[in-house]
Short mmCIF file of C-alpha atoms and ligand atoms in Angstrom, two decimals:
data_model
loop_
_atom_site.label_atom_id
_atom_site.label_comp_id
_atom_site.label_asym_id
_atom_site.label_seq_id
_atom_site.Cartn_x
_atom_site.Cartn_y
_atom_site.Cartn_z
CA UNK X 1071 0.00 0.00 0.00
CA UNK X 1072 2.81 2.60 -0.94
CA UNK X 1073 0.73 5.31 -2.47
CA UNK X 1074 -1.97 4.98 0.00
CA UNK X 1075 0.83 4.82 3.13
CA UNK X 1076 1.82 8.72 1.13
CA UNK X 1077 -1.30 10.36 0.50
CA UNK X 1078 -3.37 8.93 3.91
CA UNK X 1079 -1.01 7.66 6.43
CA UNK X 1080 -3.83 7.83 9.03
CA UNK X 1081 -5.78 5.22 6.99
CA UNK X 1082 -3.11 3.20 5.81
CA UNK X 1083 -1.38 2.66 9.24
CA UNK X 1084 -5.35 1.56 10.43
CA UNK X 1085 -5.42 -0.93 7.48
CA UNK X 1086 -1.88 -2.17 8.60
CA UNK X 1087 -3.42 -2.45 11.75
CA UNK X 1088 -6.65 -4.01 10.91
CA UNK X 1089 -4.48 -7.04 9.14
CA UNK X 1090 -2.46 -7.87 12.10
CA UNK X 1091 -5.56 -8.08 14.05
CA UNK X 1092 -7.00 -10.81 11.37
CA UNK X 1093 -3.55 -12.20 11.80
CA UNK X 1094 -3.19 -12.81 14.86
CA UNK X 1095 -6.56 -13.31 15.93
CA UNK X 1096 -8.83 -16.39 14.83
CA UNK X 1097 -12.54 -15.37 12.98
CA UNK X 1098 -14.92 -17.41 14.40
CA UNK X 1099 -18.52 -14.88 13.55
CA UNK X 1100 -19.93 -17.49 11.39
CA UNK X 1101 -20.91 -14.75 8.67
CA UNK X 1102 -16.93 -13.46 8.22
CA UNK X 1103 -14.29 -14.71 6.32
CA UNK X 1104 -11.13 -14.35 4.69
CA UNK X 1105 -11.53 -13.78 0.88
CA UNK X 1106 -8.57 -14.63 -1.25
CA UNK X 1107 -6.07 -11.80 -2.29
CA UNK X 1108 -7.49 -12.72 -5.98
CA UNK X 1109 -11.17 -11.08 -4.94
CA UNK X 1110 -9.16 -8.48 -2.75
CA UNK X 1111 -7.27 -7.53 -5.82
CA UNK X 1112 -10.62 -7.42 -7.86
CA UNK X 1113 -12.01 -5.38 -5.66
CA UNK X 1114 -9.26 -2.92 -5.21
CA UNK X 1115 -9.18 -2.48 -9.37
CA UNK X 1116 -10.52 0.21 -11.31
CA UNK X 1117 -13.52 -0.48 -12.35
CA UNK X 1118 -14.41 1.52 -8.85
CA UNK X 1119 -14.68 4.50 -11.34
CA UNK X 1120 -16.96 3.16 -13.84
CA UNK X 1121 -20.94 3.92 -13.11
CA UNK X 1122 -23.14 1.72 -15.16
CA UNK X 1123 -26.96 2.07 -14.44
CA UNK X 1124 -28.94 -0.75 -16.13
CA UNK X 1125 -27.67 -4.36 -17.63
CA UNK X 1126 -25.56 -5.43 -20.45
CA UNK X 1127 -25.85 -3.70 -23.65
CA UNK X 1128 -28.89 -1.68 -21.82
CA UNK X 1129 -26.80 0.95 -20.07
CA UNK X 1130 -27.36 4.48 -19.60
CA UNK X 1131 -23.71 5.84 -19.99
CA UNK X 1132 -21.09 4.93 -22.55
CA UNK X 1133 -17.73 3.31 -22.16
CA UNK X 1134 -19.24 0.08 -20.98
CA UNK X 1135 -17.16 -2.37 -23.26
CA UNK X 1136 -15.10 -3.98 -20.96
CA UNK X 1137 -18.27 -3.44 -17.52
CA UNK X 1138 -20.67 -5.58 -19.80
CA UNK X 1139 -17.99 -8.75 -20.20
CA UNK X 1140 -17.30 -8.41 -16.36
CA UNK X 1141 -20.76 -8.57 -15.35
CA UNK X 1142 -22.39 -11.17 -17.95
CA UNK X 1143 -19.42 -13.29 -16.79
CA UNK X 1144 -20.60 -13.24 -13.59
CA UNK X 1145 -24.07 -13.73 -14.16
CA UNK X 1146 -22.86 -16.92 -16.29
CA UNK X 1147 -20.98 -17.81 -12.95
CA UNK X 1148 -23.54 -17.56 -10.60
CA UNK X 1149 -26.03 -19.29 -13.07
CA UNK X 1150 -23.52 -22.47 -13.64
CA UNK X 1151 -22.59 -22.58 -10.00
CA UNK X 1152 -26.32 -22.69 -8.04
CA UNK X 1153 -27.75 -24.28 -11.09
CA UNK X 1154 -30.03 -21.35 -11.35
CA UNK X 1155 -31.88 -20.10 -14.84
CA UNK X 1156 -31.19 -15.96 -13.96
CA UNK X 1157 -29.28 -14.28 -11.92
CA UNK X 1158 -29.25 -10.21 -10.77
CA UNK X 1159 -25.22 -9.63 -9.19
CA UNK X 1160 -25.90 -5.75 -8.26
CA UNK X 1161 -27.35 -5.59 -5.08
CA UNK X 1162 -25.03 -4.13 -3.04
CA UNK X 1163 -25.45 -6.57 -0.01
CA UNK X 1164 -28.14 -9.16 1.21
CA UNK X 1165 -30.23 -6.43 2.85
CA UNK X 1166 -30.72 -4.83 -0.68
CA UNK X 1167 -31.25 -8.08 -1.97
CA UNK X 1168 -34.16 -8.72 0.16
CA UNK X 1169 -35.78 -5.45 -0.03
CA UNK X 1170 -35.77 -6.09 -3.80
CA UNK X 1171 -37.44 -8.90 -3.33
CA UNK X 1172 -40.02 -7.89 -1.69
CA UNK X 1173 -40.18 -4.48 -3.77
CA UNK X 1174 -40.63 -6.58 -7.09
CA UNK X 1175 -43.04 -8.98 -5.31
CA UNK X 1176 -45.37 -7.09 -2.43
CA UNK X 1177 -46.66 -3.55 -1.91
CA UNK X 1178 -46.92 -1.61 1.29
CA UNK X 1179 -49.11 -3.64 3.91
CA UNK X 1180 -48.72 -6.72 2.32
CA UNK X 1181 -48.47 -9.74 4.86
CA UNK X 1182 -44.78 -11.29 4.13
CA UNK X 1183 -43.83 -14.34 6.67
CA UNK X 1184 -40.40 -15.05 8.05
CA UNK X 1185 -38.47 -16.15 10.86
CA UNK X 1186 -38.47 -14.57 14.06
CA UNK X 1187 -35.01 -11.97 14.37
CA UNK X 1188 -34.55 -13.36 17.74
CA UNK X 1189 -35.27 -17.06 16.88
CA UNK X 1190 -32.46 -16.91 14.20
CA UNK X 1191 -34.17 -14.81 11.65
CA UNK X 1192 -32.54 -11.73 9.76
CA UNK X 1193 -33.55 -8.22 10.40
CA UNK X 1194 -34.81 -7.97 6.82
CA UNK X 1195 -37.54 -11.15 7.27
CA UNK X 1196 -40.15 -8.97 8.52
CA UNK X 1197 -38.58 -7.54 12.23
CA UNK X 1198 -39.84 -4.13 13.27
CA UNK X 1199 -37.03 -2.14 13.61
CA UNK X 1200 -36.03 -2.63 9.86
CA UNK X 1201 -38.11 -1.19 7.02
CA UNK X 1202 -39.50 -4.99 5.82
CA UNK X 1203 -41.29 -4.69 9.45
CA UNK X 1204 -42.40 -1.43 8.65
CA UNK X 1205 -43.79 -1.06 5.57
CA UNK X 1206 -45.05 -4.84 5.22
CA UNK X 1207 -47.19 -6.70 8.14
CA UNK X 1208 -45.10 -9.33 9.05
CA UNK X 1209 -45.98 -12.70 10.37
CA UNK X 1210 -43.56 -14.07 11.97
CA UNK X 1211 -42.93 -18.35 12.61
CA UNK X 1212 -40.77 -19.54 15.06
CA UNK X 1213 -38.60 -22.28 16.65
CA UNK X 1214 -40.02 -24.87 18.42
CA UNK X 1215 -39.57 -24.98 22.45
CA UNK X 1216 -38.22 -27.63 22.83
CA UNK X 1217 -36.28 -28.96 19.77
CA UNK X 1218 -35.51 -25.52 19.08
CA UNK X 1219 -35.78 -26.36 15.30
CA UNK X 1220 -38.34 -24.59 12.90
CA UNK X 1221 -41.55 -25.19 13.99
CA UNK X 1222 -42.61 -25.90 10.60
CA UNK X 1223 -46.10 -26.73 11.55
CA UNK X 1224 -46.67 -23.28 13.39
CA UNK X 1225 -45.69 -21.57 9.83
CA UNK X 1226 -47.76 -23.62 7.93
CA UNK X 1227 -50.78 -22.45 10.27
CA UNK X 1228 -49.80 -19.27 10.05
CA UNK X 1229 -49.40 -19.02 6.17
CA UNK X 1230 -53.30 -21.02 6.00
CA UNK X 1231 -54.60 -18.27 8.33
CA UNK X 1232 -52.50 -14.91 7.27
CA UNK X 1233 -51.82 -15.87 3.32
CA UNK X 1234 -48.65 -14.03 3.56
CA UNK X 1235 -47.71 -12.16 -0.24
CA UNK X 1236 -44.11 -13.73 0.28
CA UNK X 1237 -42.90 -16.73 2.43
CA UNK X 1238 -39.43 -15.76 3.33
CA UNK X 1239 -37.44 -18.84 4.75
CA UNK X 1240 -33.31 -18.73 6.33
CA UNK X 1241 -31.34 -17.73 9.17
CA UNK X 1242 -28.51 -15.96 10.26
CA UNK X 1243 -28.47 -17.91 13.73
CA UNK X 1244 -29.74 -21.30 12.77
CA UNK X 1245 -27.35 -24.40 13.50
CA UNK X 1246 -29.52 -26.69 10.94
CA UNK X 1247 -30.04 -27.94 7.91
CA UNK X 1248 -33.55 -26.20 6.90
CA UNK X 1249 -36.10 -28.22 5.03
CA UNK X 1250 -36.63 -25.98 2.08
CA UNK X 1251 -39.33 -28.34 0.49
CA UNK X 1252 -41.57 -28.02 3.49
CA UNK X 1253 -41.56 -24.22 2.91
CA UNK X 1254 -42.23 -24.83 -0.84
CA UNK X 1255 -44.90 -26.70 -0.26
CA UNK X 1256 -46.61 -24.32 2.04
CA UNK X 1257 -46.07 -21.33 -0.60
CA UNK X 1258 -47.58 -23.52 -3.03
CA UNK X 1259 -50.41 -23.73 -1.05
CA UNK X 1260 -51.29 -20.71 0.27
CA UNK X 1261 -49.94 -19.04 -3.26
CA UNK X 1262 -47.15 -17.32 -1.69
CA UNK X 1263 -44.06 -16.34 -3.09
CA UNK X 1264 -41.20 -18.64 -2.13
CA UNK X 1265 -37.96 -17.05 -1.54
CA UNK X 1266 -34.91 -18.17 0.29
CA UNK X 1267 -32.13 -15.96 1.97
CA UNK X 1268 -29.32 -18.50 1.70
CA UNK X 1269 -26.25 -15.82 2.81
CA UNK X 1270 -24.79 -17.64 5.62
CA UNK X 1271 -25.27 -20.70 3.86
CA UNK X 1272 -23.85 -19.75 -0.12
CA UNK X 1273 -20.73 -21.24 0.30
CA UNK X 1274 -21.83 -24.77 1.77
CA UNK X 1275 -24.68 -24.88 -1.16
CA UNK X 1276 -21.74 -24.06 -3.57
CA UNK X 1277 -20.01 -26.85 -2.08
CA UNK X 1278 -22.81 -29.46 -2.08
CA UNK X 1279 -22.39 -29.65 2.03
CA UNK X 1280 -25.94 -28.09 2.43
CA UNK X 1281 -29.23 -28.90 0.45
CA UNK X 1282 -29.81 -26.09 -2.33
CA UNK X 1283 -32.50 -23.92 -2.26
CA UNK X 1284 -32.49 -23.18 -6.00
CA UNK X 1285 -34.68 -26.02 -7.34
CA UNK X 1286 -37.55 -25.22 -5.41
CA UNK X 1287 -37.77 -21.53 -4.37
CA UNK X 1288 -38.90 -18.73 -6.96
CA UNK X 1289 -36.42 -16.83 -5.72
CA UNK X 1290 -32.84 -17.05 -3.62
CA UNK X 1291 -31.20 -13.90 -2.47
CA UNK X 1292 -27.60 -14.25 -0.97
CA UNK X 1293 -24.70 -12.32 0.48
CA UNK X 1294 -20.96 -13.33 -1.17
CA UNK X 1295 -18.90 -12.43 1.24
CA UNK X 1296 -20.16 -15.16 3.92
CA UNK X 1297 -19.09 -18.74 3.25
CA UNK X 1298 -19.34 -18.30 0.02
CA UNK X 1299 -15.65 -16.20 0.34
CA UNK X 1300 -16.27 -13.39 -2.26
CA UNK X 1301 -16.33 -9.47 -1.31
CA UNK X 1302 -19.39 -7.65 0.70
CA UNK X 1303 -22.22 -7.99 -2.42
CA UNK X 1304 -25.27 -9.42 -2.78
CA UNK X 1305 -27.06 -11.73 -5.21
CA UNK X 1306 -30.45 -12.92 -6.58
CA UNK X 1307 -31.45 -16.39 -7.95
CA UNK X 1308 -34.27 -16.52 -9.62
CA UNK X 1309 -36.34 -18.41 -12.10
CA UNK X 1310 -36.78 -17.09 -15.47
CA UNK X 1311 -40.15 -15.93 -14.96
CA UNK X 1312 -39.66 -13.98 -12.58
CA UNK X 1313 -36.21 -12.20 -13.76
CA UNK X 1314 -37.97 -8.93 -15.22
CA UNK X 1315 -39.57 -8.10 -11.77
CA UNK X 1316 -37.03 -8.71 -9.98
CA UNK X 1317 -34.27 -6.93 -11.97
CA UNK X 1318 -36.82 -4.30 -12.58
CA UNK X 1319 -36.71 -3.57 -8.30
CA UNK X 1320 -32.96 -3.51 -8.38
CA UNK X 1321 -32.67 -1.01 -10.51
CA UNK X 1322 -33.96 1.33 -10.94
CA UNK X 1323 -36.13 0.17 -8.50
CA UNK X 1324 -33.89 0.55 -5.58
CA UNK X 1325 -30.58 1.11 -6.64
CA UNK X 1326 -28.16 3.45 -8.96
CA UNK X 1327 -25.01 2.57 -10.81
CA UNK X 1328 -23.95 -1.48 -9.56
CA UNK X 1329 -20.32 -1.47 -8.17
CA UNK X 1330 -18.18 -2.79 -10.65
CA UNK X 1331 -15.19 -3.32 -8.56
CA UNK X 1332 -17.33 -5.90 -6.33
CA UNK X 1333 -19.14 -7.48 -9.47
CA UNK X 1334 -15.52 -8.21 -10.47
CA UNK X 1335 -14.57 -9.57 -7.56
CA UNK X 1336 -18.02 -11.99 -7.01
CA UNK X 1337 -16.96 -13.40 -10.89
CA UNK X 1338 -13.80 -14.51 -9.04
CA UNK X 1339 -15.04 -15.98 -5.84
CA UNK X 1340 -17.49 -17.65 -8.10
CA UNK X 1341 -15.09 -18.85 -10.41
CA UNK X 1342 -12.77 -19.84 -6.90
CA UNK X 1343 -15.92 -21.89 -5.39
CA UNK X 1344 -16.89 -23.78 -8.81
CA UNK X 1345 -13.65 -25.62 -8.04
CA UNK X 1346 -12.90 -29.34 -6.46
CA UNK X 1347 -10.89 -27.37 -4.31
CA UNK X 1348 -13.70 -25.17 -2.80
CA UNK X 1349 -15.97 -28.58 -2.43
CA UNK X 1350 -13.59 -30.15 -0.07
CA UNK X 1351 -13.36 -26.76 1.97
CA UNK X 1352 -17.39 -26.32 2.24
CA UNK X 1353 -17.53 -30.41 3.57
CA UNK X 1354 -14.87 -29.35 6.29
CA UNK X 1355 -16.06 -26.12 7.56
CA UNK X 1356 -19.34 -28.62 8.54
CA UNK X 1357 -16.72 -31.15 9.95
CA UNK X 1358 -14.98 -28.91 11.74
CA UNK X 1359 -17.96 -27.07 12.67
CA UNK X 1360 -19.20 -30.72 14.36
CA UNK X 1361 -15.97 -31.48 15.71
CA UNK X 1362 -16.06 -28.22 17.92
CA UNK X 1363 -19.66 -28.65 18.89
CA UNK X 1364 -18.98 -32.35 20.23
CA UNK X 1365 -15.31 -31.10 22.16
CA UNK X 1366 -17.65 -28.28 23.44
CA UNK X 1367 -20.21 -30.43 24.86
CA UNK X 1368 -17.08 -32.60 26.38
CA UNK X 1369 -16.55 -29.44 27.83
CA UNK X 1370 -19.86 -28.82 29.76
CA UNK X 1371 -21.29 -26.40 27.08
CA UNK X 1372 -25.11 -26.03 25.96
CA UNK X 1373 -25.77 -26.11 22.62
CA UNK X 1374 -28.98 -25.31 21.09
CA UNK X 1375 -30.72 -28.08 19.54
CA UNK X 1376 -27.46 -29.96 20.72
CA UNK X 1377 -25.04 -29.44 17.94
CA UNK X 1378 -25.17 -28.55 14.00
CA UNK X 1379 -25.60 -29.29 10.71
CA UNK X 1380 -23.70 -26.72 9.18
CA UNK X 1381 -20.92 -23.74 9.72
CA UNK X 1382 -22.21 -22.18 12.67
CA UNK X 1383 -22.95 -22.90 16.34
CA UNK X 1384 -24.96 -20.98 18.92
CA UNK X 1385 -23.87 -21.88 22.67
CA UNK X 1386 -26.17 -20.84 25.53
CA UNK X 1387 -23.39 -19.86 28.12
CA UNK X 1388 -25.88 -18.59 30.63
CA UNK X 1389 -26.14 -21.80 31.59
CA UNK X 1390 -22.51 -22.14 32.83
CA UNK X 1391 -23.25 -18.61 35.05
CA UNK X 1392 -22.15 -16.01 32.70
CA UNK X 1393 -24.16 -14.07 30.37
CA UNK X 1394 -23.64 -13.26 26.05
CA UNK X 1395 -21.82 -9.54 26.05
CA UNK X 1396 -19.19 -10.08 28.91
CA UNK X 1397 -18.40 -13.78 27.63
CA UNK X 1398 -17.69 -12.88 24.15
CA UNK X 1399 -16.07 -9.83 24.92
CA UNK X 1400 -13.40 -11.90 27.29
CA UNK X 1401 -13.05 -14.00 24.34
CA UNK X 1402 -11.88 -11.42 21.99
CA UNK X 1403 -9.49 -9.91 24.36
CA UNK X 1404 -8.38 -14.00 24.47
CA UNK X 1405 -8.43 -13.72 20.27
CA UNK X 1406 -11.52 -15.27 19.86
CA UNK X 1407 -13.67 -13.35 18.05
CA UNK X 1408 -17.42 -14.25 17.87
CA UNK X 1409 -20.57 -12.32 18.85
CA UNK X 1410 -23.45 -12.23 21.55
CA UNK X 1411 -26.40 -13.91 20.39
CA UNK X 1412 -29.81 -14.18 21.75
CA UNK X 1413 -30.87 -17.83 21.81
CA UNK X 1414 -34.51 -19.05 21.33
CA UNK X 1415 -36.93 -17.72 23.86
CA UNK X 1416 -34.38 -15.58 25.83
CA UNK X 1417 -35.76 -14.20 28.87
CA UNK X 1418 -32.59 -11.64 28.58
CA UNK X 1419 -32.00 -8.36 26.45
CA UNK X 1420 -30.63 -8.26 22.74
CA UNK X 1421 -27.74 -6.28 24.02
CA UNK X 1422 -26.68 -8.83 26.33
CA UNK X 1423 -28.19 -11.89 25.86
CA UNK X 1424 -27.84 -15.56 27.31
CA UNK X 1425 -25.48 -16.71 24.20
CA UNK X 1426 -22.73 -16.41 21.52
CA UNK X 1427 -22.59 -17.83 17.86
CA UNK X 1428 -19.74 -18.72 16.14
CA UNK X 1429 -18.97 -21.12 13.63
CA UNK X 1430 -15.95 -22.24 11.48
CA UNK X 1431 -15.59 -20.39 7.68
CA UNK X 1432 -12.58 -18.59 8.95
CA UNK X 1433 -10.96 -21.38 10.62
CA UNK X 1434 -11.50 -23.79 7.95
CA UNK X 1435 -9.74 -21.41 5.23
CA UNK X 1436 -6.95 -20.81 7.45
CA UNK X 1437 -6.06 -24.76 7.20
CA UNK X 1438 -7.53 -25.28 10.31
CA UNK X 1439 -8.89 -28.95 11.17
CA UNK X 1440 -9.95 -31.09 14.19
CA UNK X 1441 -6.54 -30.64 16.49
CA UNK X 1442 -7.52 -27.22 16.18
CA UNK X 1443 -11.05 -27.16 17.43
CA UNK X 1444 -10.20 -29.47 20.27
CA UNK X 1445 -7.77 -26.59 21.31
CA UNK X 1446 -10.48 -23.81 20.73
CA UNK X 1447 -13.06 -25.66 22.47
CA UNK X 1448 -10.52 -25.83 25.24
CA UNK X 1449 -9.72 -22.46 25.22
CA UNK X 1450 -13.23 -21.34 25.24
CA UNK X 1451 -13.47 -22.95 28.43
CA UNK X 1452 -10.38 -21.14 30.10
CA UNK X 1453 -11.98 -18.08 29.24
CA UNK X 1454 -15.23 -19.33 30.91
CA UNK X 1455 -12.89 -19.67 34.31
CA UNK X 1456 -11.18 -16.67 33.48
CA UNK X 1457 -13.88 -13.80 32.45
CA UNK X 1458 -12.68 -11.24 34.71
CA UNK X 1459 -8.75 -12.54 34.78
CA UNK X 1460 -7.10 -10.72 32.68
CA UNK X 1461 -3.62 -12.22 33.11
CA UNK X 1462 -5.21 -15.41 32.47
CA UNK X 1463 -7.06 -14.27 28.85
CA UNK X 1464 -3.78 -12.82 27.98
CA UNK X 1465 -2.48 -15.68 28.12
CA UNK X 1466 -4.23 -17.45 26.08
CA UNK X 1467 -4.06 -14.76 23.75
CA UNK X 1468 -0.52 -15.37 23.24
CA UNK X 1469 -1.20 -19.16 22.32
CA UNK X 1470 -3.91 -18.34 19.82
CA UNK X 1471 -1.47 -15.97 18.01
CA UNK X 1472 1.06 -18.31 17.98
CA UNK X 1473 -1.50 -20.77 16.31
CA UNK X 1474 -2.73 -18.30 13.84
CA UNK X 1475 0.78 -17.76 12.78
CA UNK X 1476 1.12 -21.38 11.63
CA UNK X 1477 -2.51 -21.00 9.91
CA UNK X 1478 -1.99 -17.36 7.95
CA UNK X 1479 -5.05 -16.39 6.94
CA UNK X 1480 -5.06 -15.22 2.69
CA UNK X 1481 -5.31 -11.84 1.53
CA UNK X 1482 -3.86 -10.94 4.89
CA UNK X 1483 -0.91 -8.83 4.68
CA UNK X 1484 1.91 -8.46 7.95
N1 DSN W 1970 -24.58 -9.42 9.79
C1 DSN W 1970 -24.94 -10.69 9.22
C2 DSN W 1970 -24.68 -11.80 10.15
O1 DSN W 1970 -23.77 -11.67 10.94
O2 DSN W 1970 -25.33 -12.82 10.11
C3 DSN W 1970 -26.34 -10.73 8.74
O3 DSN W 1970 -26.63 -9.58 8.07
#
């Protein structure tokens, strides 16, 4: 970063920063990763200073010969890789993506269904706070008590009884596989549309570790920057018939000029998770991520619904006498990083609630494997001791950076 370390030292000295802390400390927030330094370099090119409202050969500005190959080859991309008939790779991020979605499918004070924010549900399926709350009625389904899996029969009842305009199904704190043919079904019933926010999830679909939406939803928004490894973007899936609407809401629906940097960069995480390569990664981030969840367990942890199917876990450490916000916070200063998390039917407060999720994309692309988790799963349990102990948590920080310097993470610079 020469140029940038003359004109901005301020900024560049931050960045420098900023990579030592990836370095050095391991990424466990299930919806971060490390993307290679072949999307960093994508989206550090410049095609940042190209605006190009509309789609291929239906732009609004000139000097879109070279824009037009970079996003019909990722459109080809995503289409080959998901198996999908269209795809839309300019909303800026999933949020975008959703609102789209509903933008091309509902108007104001339609009823749209989705998952309960603090069951596992996004912000953008319908929660008040966010503008899909707002503007739409949302009905919302939830986890089952005592499994605490979907309660897929509550949604069905509550699609029969509220005909929701759009039935809105994934997770960004779910630990399991989600039956996306029950859902299907249930739109196809009540005459719903089906769509699927498979962010967290992208890369383990790529893979073929986690069942794909595609076949049976209308639509399937995503992030790229989640498992799936690309920058921060967004995506839609979609069936042809439903391709004009939906492109129609990104722009200029909802949206100006697509960034052309990140569309670059999504061509090349697409073109990085089409490979054998990227298969055998998206099979161990679920290994690893079941791996941990058993050694936690060994450990005296509570998982909900008892373990996972796929990247992420959510542990309820209020049962071991500490609560979310001060547990993952020791953590960090012990170079874990993960998040609080509410878990299903907390009786305590979003802002520090009775658990943490974490999960394993990062670890798994640094190389990590089981050895690994059976020393994080230990080490989450020293910090359990050790919340208030700082000698203790610096400790261990010193033997997670010595790990993470025998598992460098890519596009990370020191
Ligand atoms: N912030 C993302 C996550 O962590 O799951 C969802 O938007």
């Amino acid at each position: 970063m020469k140029h940038l370390a003359d004109v901005d030292p301020e900024i560049a000295s931050l960045i420098q920063q900023e990579n030592v802390r990836q370095h050095e400390k391991l990424r466990l927030i299930p919806s971060e990763n490390y993307a290679s330094a072949a999307v960093l370099e994508a989206t550090g090119s410049v095609l940042t200073n190209k605006y190009s409202e509309g789609y291929a050969n239906k732009r609004y500005y000139e000097g879109q010969q070279i824009v037009d190959q970079v996003e019909t080859l990722a459109i080809q991309r995503a289409k080959a890789l998901f198996g999908s008939e269209s795809a839309n790779v300019q909303p800026y991020s999933g949020s975008p993506a959703n609102l789209a979605v509903y933008y091309a499918f509902c108007r104001p004070g339609d009823p749209i269904m989705g998952l309960a924010l603090d069951h596992g549900g996004h912000l953008t399926h319908g929660w008040g706070v966010s503008i899909t709350g707002d503007f739409f009625t949302p009905i919302r389904y939830q986890l089952h008590p005592e499994t605490h899996l979907i309660d897929y029969d509550m949604m069905r009842d509550l699609a029969r009884k509220h005909r929701p305009k759009l039935i809105m199904a994934g997770a960004t704190a779910y630990p399991r596989i989600i039956d996306f043919q029950a859902f299907a079904d249930v739109a196809k019933e009540v005459d719903a549309v089906f769509c699927v926010d498979m962010a967290h999830i992208a890369g383990l679909v790529a893979g073929g570790a986690h069942p794909s939406p595609v076949p049976m939803a209308h639509v399937v928004t995503t992030t790229t920057h989640k498992t799936l490894r690309g920058p921060r973007g967004g995506m839609i899936l979609m069936k042809k018939s439903h391709a004009k609407a939906v492109n129609k809401a990104v722009f200029p629906g909802l949206q100006g000029g697509p960034h052309n940097h990140t569309t670059a960069a999504i061509a090349v995480a697409l073109k990085e998770a089409s490979t054998d390569d990227f298969k055998a990664y998206a099979r161990k981030i679920v290994e690893n991520a079941k791996h941990l969840a058993e050694c936690l367990k060994a450990k005296g942890f509570h998982l909900v619904s008892g373990g996972t199917d796929n990247h992420l876990i959510l542990v309820d450490v209020s049962k071991r006498g500490v609560t979310g916000k001060p547990y993952a916070k020791a953590m960090d200063r012990a170079g874990l990083v993960a998040n609080y998390n509410t878990v299903p039917f907390d009786p305590r407060p979003p802002m520090d609630p009775s658990g943490i999720r974490m999960g394993t994309p990062g670890a798994t692309t640094r190389g990590m494997g089981k050895p690994e988790m059976e020393k994080l799963a230990s080490w989450m349990d020293r910090v359990l001791a050790n919340v208030e102990n700082e000698d203790a948590l610096e400790k261990i920080r010193l033997e997670v950076k010595e790990l993470c310097a025998a598992f460098p993470a890519p596009g990370v610079v020191v």
